[in-house]
Amino acid sequence: MLPCTGRIDESLLLKAFENGADGVMVIGCLEGDCHYVNGNIRARSRVKRVYSILEQIRIGPDRIRMYNLSAGEGAKFAAFTNEFVSQIENLGPSPINVARKQAARESAQEVQAT
Amino acid sequence: MITGTPKPIEEILEMIEPYDNIIVAGCFGCVTVCRVGGDKEVQVLSSTLRLAREASGRKIEIKEICLERQCDPEYLEPMRPYVEDYQAVLSIACGAGIQFMAEKFMKTPLLPGINTGFLGVTERQGEWAERCQGCGDCVLHLTGGICPVTRCAKSIFHGPCGGSVNGTCEVAKDIKCGWQLIIDRLKSLDQMENYGKLKPYKGWDASRDGGPRRILREDMI
Ligand code: SF4
Ligand code: SF4
């Protein structure tokens, strides 16, 4: 949890994927409601940049999405989360996780063979 | 400052294809200011390359560094003890910095991660524009502080040419005619007599025409 989505930068989002995330949801305050004026607007443009990076490296832009919510919208938060989780489930594990599993399988086979 | 733009990821991935471990090196100078080669860009590029490579089934190890400047020898020296532990350096400094590093570390291949652009200014956040071509014989005192070499698409010295229409250059509608800007500025400064003081031709001997240039300051050596 960060005090403001304005703290988020592209490298933090990419790190989440490096650390094994299949999808990343960024939730900021409603636009126009940022306590720090435009933190959530900046976050939106950084998330957009990460879309394009993920697209270029074929991990897929659909694995990251930004939502805007107020602190009082618990039901909406749950609905958005369910929506995003099912979107990621449909996409399946990220190519990074697929490659990691494959590598783990191969090294296990090697161990068995020896 | 020297400006630049990132190279497409595809192109960088192709460059680093033969390697399993590399250094990604940024610079805290010009390229940090124009947001193309600083510490943050090193982190983003390194993560991007690691993700792309791992997804393709061949991991890459990356050491991330950002030097104070890549165009000064003292900031390159600290890399010497470990640079040969890596198969290549991908630098996102300007072309000068990259070349200087290549000269210092003769055994290590140097790869450019950005396309170096021009000597320019930040017109507003996220927008940079060219202002000087380093011609070696500045005439800004005669041209109202507006560079004819850079701002005129043809670098002519007694413009505007016939392609100037309502202050716009014939090269593109979004380019202002540099010479119209100069004349307007000279008029507003009441310095139109400067137009006549410009040399009939510009000598380019102080510019690039004599090959790569060098400045020698005896008092500093
Ligand atoms: S290496 Fe290039 S970008 Fe870095 S400070 Fe020197 S001139 Fe500027
Ligand atoms: S006249 Fe030459 S040195 Fe002066 S701003 Fe133009 S290109 Fe640069």
XYZ file of C-alpha atoms and ligand atoms in Angstrom, chain B residues 2 27 29-31 69-71 93-94 97, ligand 1:
19
model
C 21.968 16.756 -25.294
C 24.184 8.821 -16.892
C 23.883 14.258 -16.903
C 21.828 15.487 -19.860
C 19.992 12.212 -20.463
C 28.698 11.439 -16.314
C 29.871 9.058 -19.019
C 31.800 11.791 -20.827
C 23.976 7.976 -22.249
C 24.458 10.130 -25.346
C 29.360 9.063 -23.452
S 27.660 11.433 -21.214
Fe 26.371 12.608 -22.595
S 24.427 12.659 -21.535
Fe 25.952 12.134 -20.004
S 26.532 14.167 -19.151
Fe 27.977 13.636 -20.783
S 27.150 14.734 -22.540
Fe 25.492 14.590 -21.089
